[in-house]
mmCIF file of C-alpha atoms in Angstrom:
data_model
loop_
_atom_site.group_PDB
_atom_site.id
_atom_site.type_symbol
_atom_site.label_atom_id
_atom_site.label_comp_id
_atom_site.label_asym_id
_atom_site.label_seq_id
_atom_site.Cartn_x
_atom_site.Cartn_y
_atom_site.Cartn_z
ATOM 1 C CA MET A 1 42.419 -20.090 -122.257
ATOM 2 C CA LYS A 2 40.383 -18.301 -119.633
ATOM 3 C CA LYS A 3 38.418 -21.420 -118.934
ATOM 4 C CA LEU A 4 41.589 -23.382 -118.418
ATOM 5 C CA LEU A 5 42.981 -20.875 -115.895
ATOM 6 C CA SER A 6 39.737 -20.943 -113.894
ATOM 7 C CA ALA A 7 39.807 -24.701 -113.639
ATOM 8 C CA VAL A 8 43.440 -24.670 -112.433
ATOM 9 C CA MET A 9 42.672 -22.091 -109.719
ATOM 10 C CA LEU A 10 39.667 -24.024 -108.500
ATOM 11 C CA GLY A 11 41.746 -27.157 -108.215
ATOM 12 C CA LEU A 12 44.365 -25.348 -106.108
ATOM 13 C CA LEU A 13 41.748 -23.983 -103.701
ATOM 14 C CA VAL A 14 40.223 -27.369 -103.114
ATOM 15 C CA GLY A 15 43.601 -28.911 -102.510
ATOM 16 C CA CYS A 16 44.580 -26.292 -99.896
ATOM 17 C CA GLY A 17 41.326 -26.682 -98.006
ATOM 18 C CA SER A 18 41.732 -30.401 -97.800
ATOM 19 C CA SER A 19 45.352 -30.134 -96.590
ATOM 20 C CA GLU A 20 44.402 -27.691 -93.694
ATOM 21 C CA LYS A 21 41.553 -29.864 -92.486
ATOM 22 C CA ARG A 22 42.686 -32.228 -89.761
ATOM 23 C CA SER A 23 41.451 -35.624 -89.810
ATOM 24 C CA GLU A 24 39.220 -36.294 -86.783
ATOM 25 C CA PRO A 25 40.096 -39.502 -84.946
ATOM 26 C CA ASP A 26 37.650 -42.224 -84.923
ATOM 27 C CA ASP A 27 36.008 -43.003 -81.658
ATOM 28 C CA ASP A 28 37.033 -46.577 -81.949
ATOM 29 C CA ASP A 29 40.789 -45.783 -82.462
ATOM 30 C CA PRO A 30 43.116 -45.846 -79.317
ATOM 31 C CA TYR A 31 44.062 -42.509 -77.657
ATOM 32 C CA THR A 32 47.696 -41.799 -78.645
ATOM 33 C CA GLN A 33 50.405 -39.294 -77.610
ATOM 34 C CA GLU A 34 49.618 -37.438 -80.760
ATOM 35 C CA ASP A 35 46.064 -37.037 -79.613
ATOM 36 C CA LEU A 36 47.227 -35.725 -76.184
ATOM 37 C CA ASP A 37 49.621 -33.252 -77.753
ATOM 38 C CA ARG A 38 46.906 -32.061 -80.063
ATOM 39 C CA ASP A 39 44.383 -31.578 -77.205
ATOM 40 C CA THR A 40 46.836 -29.883 -74.774
ATOM 41 C CA GLY A 41 48.844 -27.884 -77.241
ATOM 42 C CA ASP A 42 47.563 -24.580 -75.719
ATOM 43 C CA VAL A 43 48.341 -25.528 -72.037
ATOM 44 C CA TYR A 44 51.234 -23.662 -70.306
ATOM 45 C CA ARG A 45 54.172 -25.817 -69.136
ATOM 46 C CA PRO A 46 57.047 -24.636 -66.913
ATOM 47 C CA SER A 47 60.523 -24.439 -68.366
ATOM 48 C CA ASP A 48 61.880 -26.733 -65.632
ATOM 49 C CA PRO A 49 59.586 -29.654 -64.987
ATOM 50 C CA GLY A 50 61.130 -30.245 -61.554
ATOM 51 C CA LYS A 51 60.079 -26.816 -60.125
ATOM 52 C CA ASP A 52 56.972 -24.767 -59.697
ATOM 53 C CA ASP A 53 56.352 -21.644 -61.725
ATOM 54 C CA ASP A 54 58.018 -19.437 -59.055
ATOM 55 C CA GLY A 55 61.264 -21.549 -59.052
ATOM 56 C CA VAL A 56 60.547 -23.361 -55.789
ATOM 57 C CA ASP A 57 61.179 -27.120 -55.678
ATOM 58 C CA LYS A 58 58.079 -29.157 -55.770
ATOM 59 C CA GLY A 59 57.132 -30.290 -52.295
ATOM 60 C CA GLY A 60 59.356 -27.630 -50.641
ATOM 61 C CA ARG A 61 56.496 -25.417 -49.341
ATOM 62 C CA ASP A 62 55.401 -25.652 -45.728
ATOM 63 C CA LYS A 63 52.235 -27.575 -45.357
ATOM 64 C CA PRO A 64 49.481 -25.880 -43.413
ATOM 65 C CA THR A 65 48.807 -27.272 -39.947
ATOM 66 C CA ARG A 66 45.535 -28.945 -39.193
ATOM 67 C CA ASN A 67 44.488 -26.126 -36.932
ATOM 68 C CA ASP A 68 44.769 -23.572 -39.736
ATOM 69 C CA ARG A 69 41.360 -22.579 -40.968
ATOM 70 C CA VAL A 70 40.522 -21.205 -44.326
ATOM 71 C CA ASN A 71 37.813 -18.607 -44.564
ATOM 72 C CA ASN A 72 35.801 -19.669 -47.533
ATOM 73 C CA THR A 73 33.349 -16.801 -47.191
ATOM 74 C CA LYS A 74 33.390 -14.773 -50.308
ATOM 75 C CA GLU A 75 32.017 -11.309 -50.589
ATOM 76 C CA ASP A 76 29.378 -10.762 -53.137
ATOM 77 C CA PRO A 77 30.743 -8.029 -55.395
ATOM 78 C CA LYS A 78 27.256 -7.308 -56.619
ATOM 79 C CA LYS A 79 26.076 -5.978 -53.240
ATOM 80 C CA ASP A 80 27.398 -2.648 -52.025
ATOM 81 C CA PRO A 81 27.099 -2.554 -48.251
ATOM 82 C CA GLY A 82 27.619 1.196 -48.334
ATOM 83 C CA PRO A 83 29.541 3.201 -45.775
ATOM 84 C CA SER A 84 29.673 1.466 -42.441
ATOM 85 C CA VAL A 85 27.686 3.366 -39.785
ATOM 86 C CA GLU A 86 28.523 2.736 -36.176
ATOM 87 C CA LYS A 87 25.358 2.175 -34.197
ATOM 88 C CA PRO A 88 25.176 4.653 -31.346
ATOM 89 C CA LYS A 89 25.210 3.072 -27.949
ATOM 90 C CA ASP A 90 22.310 3.723 -25.638
ATOM 91 C CA ASP A 91 23.067 6.574 -23.293
ATOM 92 C CA PRO A 92 22.513 5.219 -19.809
ATOM 93 C CA GLY A 93 22.187 8.777 -18.480
ATOM 94 C CA PRO A 94 24.027 10.293 -15.553
ATOM 95 C CA LYS A 95 24.898 7.808 -12.914
ATOM 96 C CA ASP A 96 23.759 8.562 -9.412
ATOM 97 C CA GLU A 97 26.796 9.056 -7.328
ATOM 98 C CA PRO A 98 26.664 7.378 -3.960
ATOM 99 C CA LYS A 99 26.123 9.768 -1.117
ATOM 100 C CA LYS A 100 29.204 10.452 0.836
ATOM 101 C CA ASP A 101 29.278 10.019 4.555
ATOM 102 C CA PRO A 102 30.845 13.185 6.013
ATOM 103 C CA ALA A 103 32.151 11.100 8.909
ATOM 104 C CA LYS A 104 34.032 8.747 6.567
ATOM 105 C CA ASP A 105 35.055 11.309 3.967
ATOM 106 C CA PRO A 106 37.884 13.442 5.344
ATOM 107 C CA VAL A 107 37.558 15.829 2.419
ATOM 108 C CA ALA A 108 33.919 16.620 3.120
ATOM 109 C CA GLU A 109 33.363 20.125 4.378
ATOM 110 C CA LYS A 110 32.375 20.480 7.958
ATOM 111 C CA PRO A 111 29.184 22.446 8.589
ATOM 112 C CA LYS A 112 29.904 26.000 9.385
ATOM 113 C CA ASP A 113 29.046 27.153 12.840
ATOM 114 C CA ASP A 114 26.406 29.838 12.989
ATOM 115 C CA PRO A 115 27.838 33.148 14.025
ATOM 116 C CA LYS A 116 27.180 33.816 17.631
ATOM 117 C CA LYS A 117 24.305 36.185 18.151
ATOM 118 C CA ASP A 118 24.298 38.689 20.878
ATOM 119 C CA PRO A 119 21.753 37.730 23.503
ATOM 120 C CA GLU A 120 18.672 39.893 23.480
ATOM 121 C CA PRO A 121 18.560 42.296 26.337
ATOM 122 C CA ALA A 122 16.268 41.180 29.096
ATOM 123 C CA LYS A 123 12.915 42.911 29.042
ATOM 124 C CA PRO A 124 12.320 45.096 32.026
ATOM 125 C CA ASP A 125 9.910 43.803 34.605
ATOM 126 C CA ARG A 126 6.670 45.750 34.127
ATOM 127 C CA SER A 127 4.573 43.821 36.580
ATOM 128 C CA GLY A 128 5.013 46.459 39.278
ATOM 129 C CA LEU A 129 3.983 49.255 36.890
ATOM 130 C CA ILE A 130 0.927 47.329 35.699
ATOM 131 C CA LYS A 131 -0.271 46.531 39.201
ATOM 132 C CA ALA A 132 0.221 50.111 40.267
ATOM 133 C CA PHE A 133 -1.924 51.334 37.357
ATOM 134 C CA ILE A 134 -4.728 48.900 38.155
ATOM 135 C CA SER A 135 -4.667 49.984 41.799
ATOM 136 C CA ASP A 136 -4.834 53.617 40.736
ATOM 137 C CA VAL A 137 -7.823 52.991 38.466
ATOM 138 C CA SER A 138 -9.707 51.145 41.202
ATOM 139 C CA ALA A 139 -9.155 54.014 43.615
ATOM 140 C CA ARG A 140 -10.392 56.527 41.052
ATOM 141 C CA MET A 141 -13.509 54.431 40.419
ATOM 142 C CA ASP A 142 -14.397 54.759 44.113
ATOM 143 C CA ASP A 143 -13.953 58.542 43.876
ATOM 144 C CA LEU A 144 -16.073 58.800 40.717
ATOM 145 C CA GLU A 145 -18.944 56.949 42.316
ATOM 146 C CA GLU A 146 -19.142 59.834 44.779
ATOM 147 C CA SER A 147 -19.190 62.499 42.037
ATOM 148 C CA ARG A 148 -22.352 64.510 41.280
ATOM 149 C CA LEU A 149 -22.438 63.546 37.618
ATOM 150 C CA TRP A 150 -22.235 59.837 38.391
ATOM 151 C CA LYS A 151 -25.060 60.057 40.891
ATOM 152 C CA ASP A 152 -27.227 61.880 38.325
ATOM 153 C CA LEU A 153 -26.333 59.234 35.763
ATOM 154 C CA ILE A 154 -27.363 56.439 38.140
ATOM 155 C CA GLN A 155 -30.687 58.210 38.856
ATOM 156 C CA ALA A 156 -31.351 58.547 35.103
ATOM 157 C CA LYS A 157 -30.555 54.895 34.675
ATOM 158 C CA GLU A 158 -32.939 53.870 37.500
ATOM 159 C CA LYS A 159 -35.681 55.999 35.925
ATOM 160 C CA PHE A 160 -35.118 54.245 32.593
ATOM 161 C CA ASP A 161 -35.304 50.824 34.246
ATOM 162 C CA ALA A 162 -38.635 51.720 35.881
ATOM 163 C CA SER A 163 -40.250 53.047 32.688
ATOM 164 C CA THR A 164 -39.085 49.969 30.749
ATOM 165 C CA ASP A 165 -40.596 47.618 33.331
ATOM 166 C CA LYS A 166 -43.895 49.557 33.213
ATOM 167 C CA ALA A 167 -44.024 49.380 29.389
ATOM 168 C CA LEU A 168 -43.416 45.615 29.519
ATOM 169 C CA GLU A 169 -46.275 45.216 32.007
ATOM 170 C CA LYS A 170 -48.620 47.273 29.823
ATOM 171 C CA GLY A 171 -47.672 45.216 26.807
ATOM 172 C CA ASN A 172 -48.507 41.975 28.603
ATOM 173 C CA ASP A 173 -51.878 43.160 29.944
ATOM 174 C CA GLU A 174 -53.337 45.123 27.050
ATOM 175 C CA ARG A 175 -52.731 46.272 23.481
ATOM 176 C CA GLY A 176 -53.746 49.929 23.275
ATOM 177 C CA LYS A 177 -52.719 53.516 23.623
ATOM 178 C CA ASP A 178 -51.565 53.043 27.218
ATOM 179 C CA ALA A 179 -48.901 50.521 26.101
ATOM 180 C CA GLU A 180 -47.701 52.790 23.296
ATOM 181 C CA ALA A 181 -47.481 55.763 25.683
ATOM 182 C CA ALA A 182 -45.486 53.664 28.148
ATOM 183 C CA TRP A 183 -42.989 52.687 25.455
ATOM 184 C CA ALA A 184 -42.687 56.318 24.350
ATOM 185 C CA ASN A 185 -41.676 57.312 27.918
ATOM 186 C CA ALA A 186 -39.178 54.437 28.111
ATOM 187 C CA ILE A 187 -37.559 55.501 24.835
ATOM 188 C CA LYS A 188 -37.341 59.115 26.111
ATOM 189 C CA ASP A 189 -35.565 57.988 29.312
ATOM 190 C CA TRP A 190 -33.313 55.764 27.232
ATOM 191 C CA TYR A 191 -31.953 58.736 25.251
ATOM 192 C CA GLU A 192 -31.539 60.744 28.470
ATOM 193 C CA VAL A 193 -29.350 58.165 30.160
ATOM 194 C CA ARG A 194 -27.342 57.724 26.985
ATOM 195 C CA TYR A 195 -26.641 61.425 26.870
ATOM 196 C CA LEU A 196 -25.425 61.490 30.487
ATOM 197 C CA THR A 197 -23.193 58.509 29.735
ATOM 198 C CA GLU A 198 -21.459 60.414 26.935
ATOM 199 C CA LEU A 199 -21.176 63.452 29.191
ATOM 200 C CA PHE A 200 -19.632 61.370 31.998
ATOM 201 C CA LYS A 201 -16.950 59.991 29.664
ATOM 202 C CA HIS A 202 -16.243 63.448 28.262
ATOM 203 C CA VAL A 203 -15.834 65.110 31.667
ATOM 204 C CA ASN A 204 -13.399 62.448 32.860
ATOM 205 C CA TRP A 205 -11.372 62.129 29.669
ATOM 206 C CA SER A 206 -8.181 64.193 29.560
ATOM 207 C CA ALA A 207 -5.881 61.402 28.370
ATOM 208 C CA PRO A 208 -3.579 61.754 25.327
ATOM 209 C CA SER A 209 -5.182 61.256 21.932
ATOM 210 C CA ASP A 210 -3.208 58.051 21.296
ATOM 211 C CA PHE A 211 -4.557 56.393 24.442
ATOM 212 C CA TYR A 212 -7.646 54.208 24.289
ATOM 213 C CA VAL A 213 -9.325 51.590 26.448
ATOM 214 C CA ASP A 214 -9.784 48.185 24.791
ATOM 215 C CA GLY A 215 -10.913 45.672 27.362
ATOM 216 C CA PRO A 216 -11.566 45.000 31.008
ATOM 217 C CA LEU A 217 -9.295 46.083 33.830
ATOM 218 C CA ASN A 218 -6.846 43.156 34.112
ATOM 219 C CA GLU A 219 -3.109 42.644 33.829
ATOM 220 C CA GLU A 220 -3.218 41.262 30.290
ATOM 221 C CA VAL A 221 -5.119 44.202 28.793
ATOM 222 C CA VAL A 222 -3.353 46.810 30.856
ATOM 223 C CA GLY A 223 0.018 45.275 29.949
ATOM 224 C CA ALA A 224 -0.586 46.166 26.289
ATOM 225 C CA CYS A 225 -0.441 49.872 27.169
ATOM 226 C CA ALA A 226 2.723 51.912 26.821
ATOM 227 C CA ASP A 227 4.707 52.745 29.924
ATOM 228 C CA GLN A 228 4.093 56.471 29.542
ATOM 229 C CA HIS A 229 0.355 55.844 29.588
ATOM 230 C CA LEU A 230 0.565 53.674 32.680
ATOM 231 C CA ARG A 231 2.378 56.490 34.480
ATOM 232 C CA ASN A 232 -0.174 59.100 33.396
ATOM 233 C CA GLY A 233 -2.920 59.923 35.935
ATOM 234 C CA ASP A 234 -5.252 61.182 33.191
ATOM 235 C CA CYS A 235 -5.134 57.745 31.561
ATOM 236 C CA ALA A 236 -6.055 56.135 34.896
ATOM 237 C CA GLN A 237 -8.968 58.594 35.293
ATOM 238 C CA ALA A 238 -10.292 57.866 31.788
ATOM 239 C CA TRP A 239 -10.081 54.112 32.381
ATOM 240 C CA ALA A 240 -11.928 54.446 35.699
ATOM 241 C CA ALA A 241 -14.842 56.259 33.977
ATOM 242 C CA TYR A 242 -14.933 53.630 31.209
ATOM 243 C CA GLU A 243 -14.905 50.756 33.713
ATOM 244 C CA LEU A 244 -17.835 52.171 35.714
ATOM 245 C CA ILE A 245 -19.948 52.577 32.572
ATOM 246 C CA GLU A 246 -19.208 49.047 31.372
ATOM 247 C CA ILE A 247 -20.249 47.583 34.704
ATOM 248 C CA ASN A 248 -23.480 49.548 35.244
ATOM 249 C CA MET A 249 -24.882 50.259 31.746
ATOM 250 C CA LYS A 250 -25.449 46.735 30.418
ATOM 251 C CA GLU A 251 -29.254 47.043 30.335
ATOM 252 C CA VAL A 252 -28.988 50.400 28.527
ATOM 253 C CA ARG A 253 -26.951 48.825 25.724
ATOM 254 C CA GLN A 254 -29.297 45.854 25.392
ATOM 255 C CA PHE A 255 -32.483 47.956 25.134
ATOM 256 C CA GLN A 256 -32.121 48.457 21.384
ATOM 257 C CA THR A 257 -31.029 44.892 20.544
ATOM 258 C CA ASP A 258 -33.457 43.049 22.856
ATOM 259 C CA ILE A 259 -36.526 45.307 23.201
ATOM 260 C CA LEU A 260 -36.855 47.672 20.275
ATOM 261 C CA LYS A 261 -35.994 44.943 17.798
ATOM 262 C CA TYR A 262 -38.243 42.104 19.037
ATOM 263 C CA ASP A 263 -41.144 43.685 20.950
ATOM 264 C CA LEU A 264 -43.870 44.470 18.387
ATOM 265 C CA VAL A 265 -45.427 47.427 20.249
ATOM 266 C CA ALA A 266 -42.098 48.965 21.225
ATOM 267 C CA SER A 267 -40.781 48.585 17.666
ATOM 268 C CA LYS A 268 -43.929 50.161 16.246
ATOM 269 C CA VAL A 269 -43.643 53.162 18.586
ATOM 270 C CA TYR A 270 -39.921 53.596 17.918
ATOM 271 C CA GLN A 271 -40.526 53.828 14.146
ATOM 272 C CA ASP A 272 -43.600 56.093 14.361
ATOM 273 C CA PRO A 273 -42.749 59.722 13.376
ATOM 274 C CA LYS A 274 -45.650 61.041 15.502
ATOM 275 C CA GLN A 275 -44.439 59.226 18.607
ATOM 276 C CA GLU A 276 -40.875 60.450 17.977
ATOM 277 C CA LYS A 277 -41.959 64.008 18.912
ATOM 278 C CA LYS A 278 -42.137 62.857 22.548
ATOM 279 C CA TRP A 279 -38.376 62.163 22.731
ATOM 280 C CA VAL A 280 -36.891 64.186 19.850
ATOM 281 C CA GLY A 281 -35.260 66.710 22.249
ATOM 282 C CA GLN A 282 -33.377 64.002 24.187
ATOM 283 C CA LYS A 283 -32.437 62.253 20.949
ATOM 284 C CA ASP A 284 -30.915 65.414 19.422
ATOM 285 C CA LYS A 285 -29.023 66.166 22.620
ATOM 286 C CA TRP A 286 -27.565 62.668 22.646
ATOM 287 C CA GLN A 287 -26.658 62.837 18.928
ATOM 288 C CA ASP A 288 -24.756 66.101 19.474
ATOM 289 C CA ALA A 289 -22.865 64.551 22.382
ATOM 290 C CA VAL A 290 -21.774 61.623 20.199
ATOM 291 C CA ASN A 291 -20.359 64.189 17.758
ATOM 292 C CA GLY A 292 -18.489 65.954 20.599
ATOM 293 C CA THR A 293 -20.895 68.822 21.292
ATOM 294 C CA PHE A 294 -22.349 69.171 24.784
ATOM 295 C CA ASP A 295 -24.701 71.573 26.470
ATOM 296 C CA LYS A 296 -22.650 74.412 27.984
ATOM 297 C CA ASN A 297 -24.812 74.522 31.087
ATOM 298 C CA ASP A 298 -24.190 70.834 31.707
ATOM 299 C CA LEU A 299 -20.432 71.265 31.291
ATOM 300 C CA LYS A 300 -20.476 74.157 33.774
ATOM 301 C CA LYS A 301 -22.672 72.215 36.179
ATOM 302 C CA TYR A 302 -20.342 69.200 36.244
ATOM 303 C CA GLY A 303 -17.084 71.165 36.253
ATOM 304 C CA LYS A 304 -15.655 70.714 32.792
#
């Protein structure tokens, strides 16, 4: 019984499988409507064959003009361009503004006028005062040349000139003790005339402490002096004494620079401590005068 049931069931299964299996058309058979329906059974068809899917009559849409262009460029979804970044434009920098012509630009500011300055007061004419001072000094120089001290100073200077000439002659003729002795006498007379020169300036100097002589007697140098000095007779007296010394004592000033420095015998005597004993008294007297100390007898003798 069981065997019979199994055979029946097997027969039913085979029969169902054969009924579901569609017969495949033969390649040599003609293509029929049945074949088309079978192949397009899954294709969608509109409910109204005379209209499109959206209900518009076929052929009723506006046709695109020939000038219409279709952008066929498609974006690649695989590439992510990322956020768009605007490229900064190059900064050209500040532009130079054209210079404005003040004449053409009515808005341009006009240059401000400088405030008027008060004119400087005219300097007083000092020429008369200067000439009067120079005339006064010249007159005083004539008077000083007649003074006792000046005459003694000139005699001391003449004695110095004579001893210097003698020493030069001895130096040219022979090299011995006579030449050294001659230079020792010349050096002694040199200190003597230097002392009297300091004494002459001291006796004739009663000018204010802020007055000084700084050049020859001419209008340019004198014009640098203050008016109160040009009106002061003591200043004129001091300048007269200075002017006389500058004119007459040139050889005395050059003795040290020209003779004692370059003459071998004179230089040797001047640096010899033993020879110095012959003029040490005159040297000390002159050194004291330079420091402002003078022999009291000399001051009394020459009226100071």
